[in-house]
Tab-separated table of C-alpha atoms in Angstrom:
chain	number	residue	atom	x	y	z
Z	1	MET	CA	18.643	27.304	-18.065
Z	2	ASN	CA	20.380	24.470	-16.725
Z	3	ASP	CA	22.539	23.305	-19.314
Z	4	ARG	CA	25.458	25.108	-20.417
Z	5	VAL	CA	25.070	27.539	-23.287
Z	6	LYS	CA	27.724	27.584	-26.084
Z	7	VAL	CA	27.902	30.791	-27.869
Z	8	LEU	CA	30.174	31.662	-30.816
Z	9	VAL	CA	30.872	35.343	-31.651
Z	10	ILE	CA	32.026	35.953	-35.055
Z	11	GLU	CA	33.136	39.491	-35.223
Z	12	ASP	CA	36.379	41.309	-36.327
Z	13	HIS	CA	36.480	44.121	-33.915
Z	14	PRO	CA	38.737	43.281	-30.389
Z	15	ILE	CA	36.582	45.705	-28.504
Z	16	VAL	CA	33.234	44.248	-29.496
Z	17	ARG	CA	34.371	40.698	-28.645
Z	18	ASP	CA	35.588	41.979	-25.447
Z	19	GLY	CA	32.415	43.471	-24.580
Z	20	CYS	CA	30.539	40.198	-25.455
Z	21	GLN	CA	32.795	38.417	-23.190
Z	22	ARG	CA	32.195	40.910	-20.320
Z	23	ILE	CA	28.352	40.674	-20.583
Z	24	PHE	CA	28.434	36.860	-20.881
Z	25	ASN	CA	30.426	36.530	-17.711
Z	26	ARG	CA	27.456	37.798	-15.875
Z	27	ARG	CA	25.841	34.324	-16.895
Z	28	PRO	CA	27.807	31.176	-15.510
Z	29	ASP	CA	25.952	29.009	-17.807
Z	30	ILE	CA	27.381	30.765	-20.758
Z	31	GLU	CA	30.706	29.579	-22.550
Z	32	MET	CA	32.041	31.787	-25.522
Z	33	ALA	CA	34.227	31.227	-28.387
Z	34	GLU	CA	35.232	33.832	-30.844
Z	35	ALA	CA	36.358	33.985	-34.471
Z	36	VAL	CA	37.715	37.109	-36.336
Z	37	SER	CA	36.566	36.565	-40.009
Z	38	ALA	CA	33.825	34.243	-41.966
Z	39	VAL	CA	36.468	31.334	-42.735
Z	40	ALA	CA	37.662	31.489	-39.241
Z	41	GLY	CA	33.923	31.392	-38.079
Z	42	LEU	CA	33.026	28.370	-40.324
Z	43	ALA	CA	35.816	26.359	-39.091
Z	44	ARG	CA	35.155	27.479	-35.312
Z	45	ASN	CA	31.355	26.340	-35.886
Z	46	ARG	CA	32.279	22.820	-36.910
Z	47	GLU	CA	34.915	22.355	-34.080
Z	48	PHE	CA	32.935	24.159	-30.954
Z	49	ALA	CA	29.220	23.385	-32.269
Z	50	PRO	CA	27.790	26.318	-30.502
Z	51	ASN	CA	24.182	26.428	-29.468
Z	52	VAL	CA	23.982	29.981	-30.486
Z	53	ILE	CA	26.067	31.977	-33.293
Z	54	VAL	CA	26.146	35.739	-32.802
Z	55	LEU	CA	27.251	37.052	-36.208
Z	56	ASP	CA	28.300	40.411	-37.450
Z	57	VAL	CA	27.405	41.448	-41.049
Z	58	GLY	CA	30.595	43.321	-42.146
Z	59	LEU	CA	33.188	40.660	-41.687
Z	60	PRO	CA	36.447	41.183	-43.485
Z	61	ASP	CA	36.403	38.457	-45.850
Z	62	ALA	CA	32.483	38.066	-46.442
Z	63	SER	CA	29.151	39.497	-45.742
Z	64	GLY	CA	27.932	37.703	-42.597
Z	65	PHE	CA	24.448	37.093	-44.715
Z	66	ASP	CA	26.290	34.963	-46.947
Z	67	ILE	CA	27.516	32.488	-44.614
Z	68	ILE	CA	24.440	31.783	-42.810
Z	69	PRO	CA	23.174	28.915	-44.831
Z	70	GLU	CA	26.732	27.189	-44.602
Z	71	LEU	CA	26.640	27.774	-40.896
Z	72	LEU	CA	23.439	26.099	-40.443
Z	73	ALA	CA	24.502	23.451	-42.843
Z	74	ASP	CA	27.241	22.331	-40.579
Z	75	ASN	CA	25.441	22.760	-37.326
Z	76	ALA	CA	21.573	22.582	-37.857
Z	77	HIS	CA	20.569	23.078	-34.431
Z	78	ALA	CA	22.466	26.524	-33.817
Z	79	LYS	CA	20.449	29.631	-33.593
Z	80	VAL	CA	21.838	32.545	-35.605
Z	81	ILE	CA	21.701	36.260	-33.928
Z	82	ILE	CA	22.772	39.041	-36.331
Z	83	PHE	CA	24.683	41.520	-34.315
Z	84	SER	CA	25.173	44.701	-36.605
Z	85	MET	CA	25.817	48.417	-36.672
Z	86	TYR	CA	22.845	48.704	-39.252
Z	87	GLU	CA	19.210	49.200	-38.484
Z	88	ALA	CA	17.710	48.979	-41.988
Z	89	PRO	CA	14.491	46.980	-42.247
Z	90	SER	CA	15.746	45.470	-45.585
Z	91	PHE	CA	18.892	43.916	-43.714
Z	92	VAL	CA	16.475	42.369	-41.073
Z	93	THR	CA	14.448	40.856	-43.671
Z	94	CYS	CA	17.240	39.586	-45.663
Z	95	ALA	CA	18.832	38.028	-42.171
Z	96	LEU	CA	15.473	36.274	-41.350
Z	97	GLU	CA	15.177	34.985	-44.688
Z	98	LYS	CA	18.530	33.344	-44.825
Z	99	GLY	CA	17.926	31.546	-41.475
Z	100	ALA	CA	18.717	34.006	-38.701
Z	101	LYS	CA	16.676	33.720	-35.531
Z	102	GLY	CA	17.398	37.179	-33.965
Z	103	TYR	CA	18.715	40.533	-34.955
Z	104	ILE	CA	20.266	43.168	-32.626
Z	105	THR	CA	22.361	46.201	-33.093
Z	106	LYS	CA	25.347	47.622	-31.634
Z	107	ASN	CA	22.977	50.627	-30.136
Z	108	ASP	CA	20.613	48.314	-28.313
Z	109	ASP	CA	20.961	47.894	-24.547
Z	110	PRO	CA	23.930	45.600	-23.573
Z	111	ASN	CA	21.331	43.292	-22.210
Z	112	ALA	CA	19.614	42.865	-25.249
Z	113	ILE	CA	22.251	40.035	-26.498
Z	114	LEU	CA	21.369	37.978	-23.373
Z	115	LYS	CA	17.445	38.425	-24.007
Z	116	ALA	CA	18.117	37.498	-27.661
Z	117	ILE	CA	20.060	34.380	-26.732
Z	118	ASP	CA	17.362	33.190	-24.397
Z	119	LYS	CA	14.491	34.029	-26.678
Z	120	VAL	CA	16.079	32.102	-29.816
Z	121	LEU	CA	16.873	29.288	-27.619
Z	122	SER	CA	13.336	28.929	-26.654
Z	123	GLY	CA	12.142	28.692	-30.213
Z	124	ALA	CA	11.277	32.326	-30.503
Z	125	VAL	CA	12.520	35.211	-33.056
Z	126	TYR	CA	13.988	38.092	-31.184
Z	127	LEU	CA	14.469	41.602	-32.610
Z	128	GLY	CA	16.199	44.341	-30.731
Z	129	GLN	CA	14.114	47.504	-29.880
Z	130	ALA	CA	16.178	49.648	-32.489
Z	131	VAL	CA	15.285	47.172	-35.393
Z	132	ALA	CA	11.945	46.447	-34.249
Z	133	GLN	CA	11.148	50.199	-34.300
Z	134	HIS	CA	12.521	50.618	-37.838
Z	135	LEU	CA	10.474	47.779	-39.221
Z	136	ALA	CA	7.275	48.798	-37.587
Z	137	MET	CA	8.080	52.251	-39.360
Z	138	ALA	CA	8.905	50.493	-42.742
Z	139	ASN	CA	5.716	48.616	-42.878
Z	140	LEU	CA	3.902	51.938	-42.703
Z	141	ALA	CA	6.121	53.468	-45.411
Z	142	PRO	CA	5.281	53.076	-49.207
Z	143	ALA	CA	8.267	50.858	-49.674
Z	144	ASN	CA	10.572	48.862	-47.922
Z	145	ASP	CA	13.624	50.567	-49.053
Z	146	PRO	CA	16.433	51.764	-46.930
Z	147	LEU	CA	17.341	54.311	-49.735
Z	148	ARG	CA	13.981	55.832	-50.301
Z	149	ASP	CA	14.886	59.051	-48.860
Z	150	LEU	CA	17.686	59.528	-51.400
Z	151	ASN	CA	17.248	61.453	-54.450
Z	152	ASP	CA	18.453	59.917	-57.907
Z	153	ARG	CA	21.916	61.483	-57.794
Z	154	GLU	CA	22.413	60.018	-54.256
Z	155	ARG	CA	21.300	56.582	-55.263
Z	156	GLN	CA	23.598	56.515	-57.930
Z	157	ILE	CA	26.756	57.555	-55.982
Z	158	MET	CA	25.638	54.658	-53.231
Z	159	ARG	CA	25.546	52.337	-56.141
Z	160	LEU	CA	28.966	53.448	-57.295
Z	161	LEU	CA	30.279	53.238	-53.751
Z	162	GLY	CA	28.943	49.583	-53.280
Z	163	GLU	CA	30.875	48.783	-56.624
Z	164	GLY	CA	34.121	50.090	-55.041
Z	165	LYS	CA	34.581	53.356	-56.654
Z	166	SER	CA	36.339	56.422	-55.048
Z	167	MET	CA	34.689	59.775	-54.860
Z	168	THR	CA	37.286	60.917	-57.581
Z	169	GLU	CA	36.242	58.086	-59.657
Z	170	ILE	CA	32.507	58.852	-59.158
Z	171	SER	CA	32.917	62.460	-60.047
Z	172	VAL	CA	34.625	61.417	-63.189
Z	173	GLN	CA	32.033	58.733	-64.369
Z	174	LEU	CA	29.264	61.285	-63.231
Z	175	ALA	CA	30.719	64.239	-64.694
Z	176	LEU	CA	30.653	65.922	-61.278
Z	177	GLY	CA	32.919	68.210	-59.466
Z	178	TYR	CA	34.469	66.198	-56.545
Z	179	LYS	CA	32.984	68.878	-54.225
Z	180	THR	CA	29.720	68.009	-55.469
Z	181	VAL	CA	30.258	64.288	-54.816
Z	182	ALA	CA	31.729	64.950	-51.361
Z	183	ASN	CA	28.404	66.918	-50.443
Z	184	ALA	CA	26.164	64.399	-51.521
Z	185	VAL	CA	28.184	61.779	-49.706
Z	186	ALA	CA	27.729	63.982	-46.729
Z	187	ALA	CA	23.907	64.348	-47.262
Z	188	VAL	CA	23.537	60.483	-47.785
Z	189	LYS	CA	25.280	60.000	-44.515
Z	190	GLN	CA	23.153	62.396	-42.587
Z	191	LYS	CA	19.915	60.846	-44.218
Z	192	LEU	CA	21.044	57.390	-43.348
Z	193	ARG	CA	22.268	58.348	-40.105
Z	194	ILE	CA	25.524	56.838	-40.678
Z	195	THR	CA	28.385	58.713	-39.150
Z	196	THR	CA	31.718	57.883	-41.173
Z	197	SER	CA	32.698	57.330	-44.833
Z	198	SER	CA	34.171	53.916	-44.128
Z	199	ALA	CA	30.639	52.945	-42.494
Z	200	LEU	CA	28.784	54.188	-45.436
Z	201	ILE	CA	30.943	52.357	-47.932
Z	202	LYS	CA	30.480	48.899	-45.970
Z	203	PHE	CA	26.805	49.666	-46.031
Z	204	ALA	CA	26.760	50.314	-49.934
Z	205	VAL	CA	28.715	47.337	-50.389
Z	206	GLU	CA	26.520	44.920	-48.285
Z	207	LEU	CA	23.337	46.585	-49.635
Z	208	ARG	CA	24.649	45.654	-53.167
Z	209	THR	CA	25.485	41.805	-52.264
Z	210	LYS	CA	22.236	41.195	-50.871
Z	211	THR	CA	20.127	42.850	-53.684
């Protein structure tokens, strides 16, 4: 590409923003701006007028999914690429339905973000390897449901986590021992391949906001 490409990264983790900058430094045609929240990202989008917006899902003040329409309303020519830790096919589908043109995860090869930028600027849709594989598997599955491997109790617990309930509150509401709830949460993390409780809570909240 001969023209300079302006990329806005909306991401609240400094180490991820720094990693993006290091990757973009390999390409003299890329100029990066950054924002750490949804509100800041919307303002920076209007000021910077980027060609590409690299957008995290779990922002501190909003879901990245929710601000895609407003980002595009303010900057119609921009291409949005979701850059997330989540590989669930339903997340990919939601992103594309909201107007995103790419979806990569933080488990993809670092070069994937450069490939995604080039691809979406050419007018195509780009899916990282991890989500493309999950999407293909989901299309073979009976239901496109990220919670399909959970039992009824585990689904209940996920719903309550998404409503902001603590494990103590969940144990009271479901009339279960705290240890039973804790064991169920551990099983859910294993089934969803989510490593920490904080990441699981973010997943539950984001799943609730988009369904």
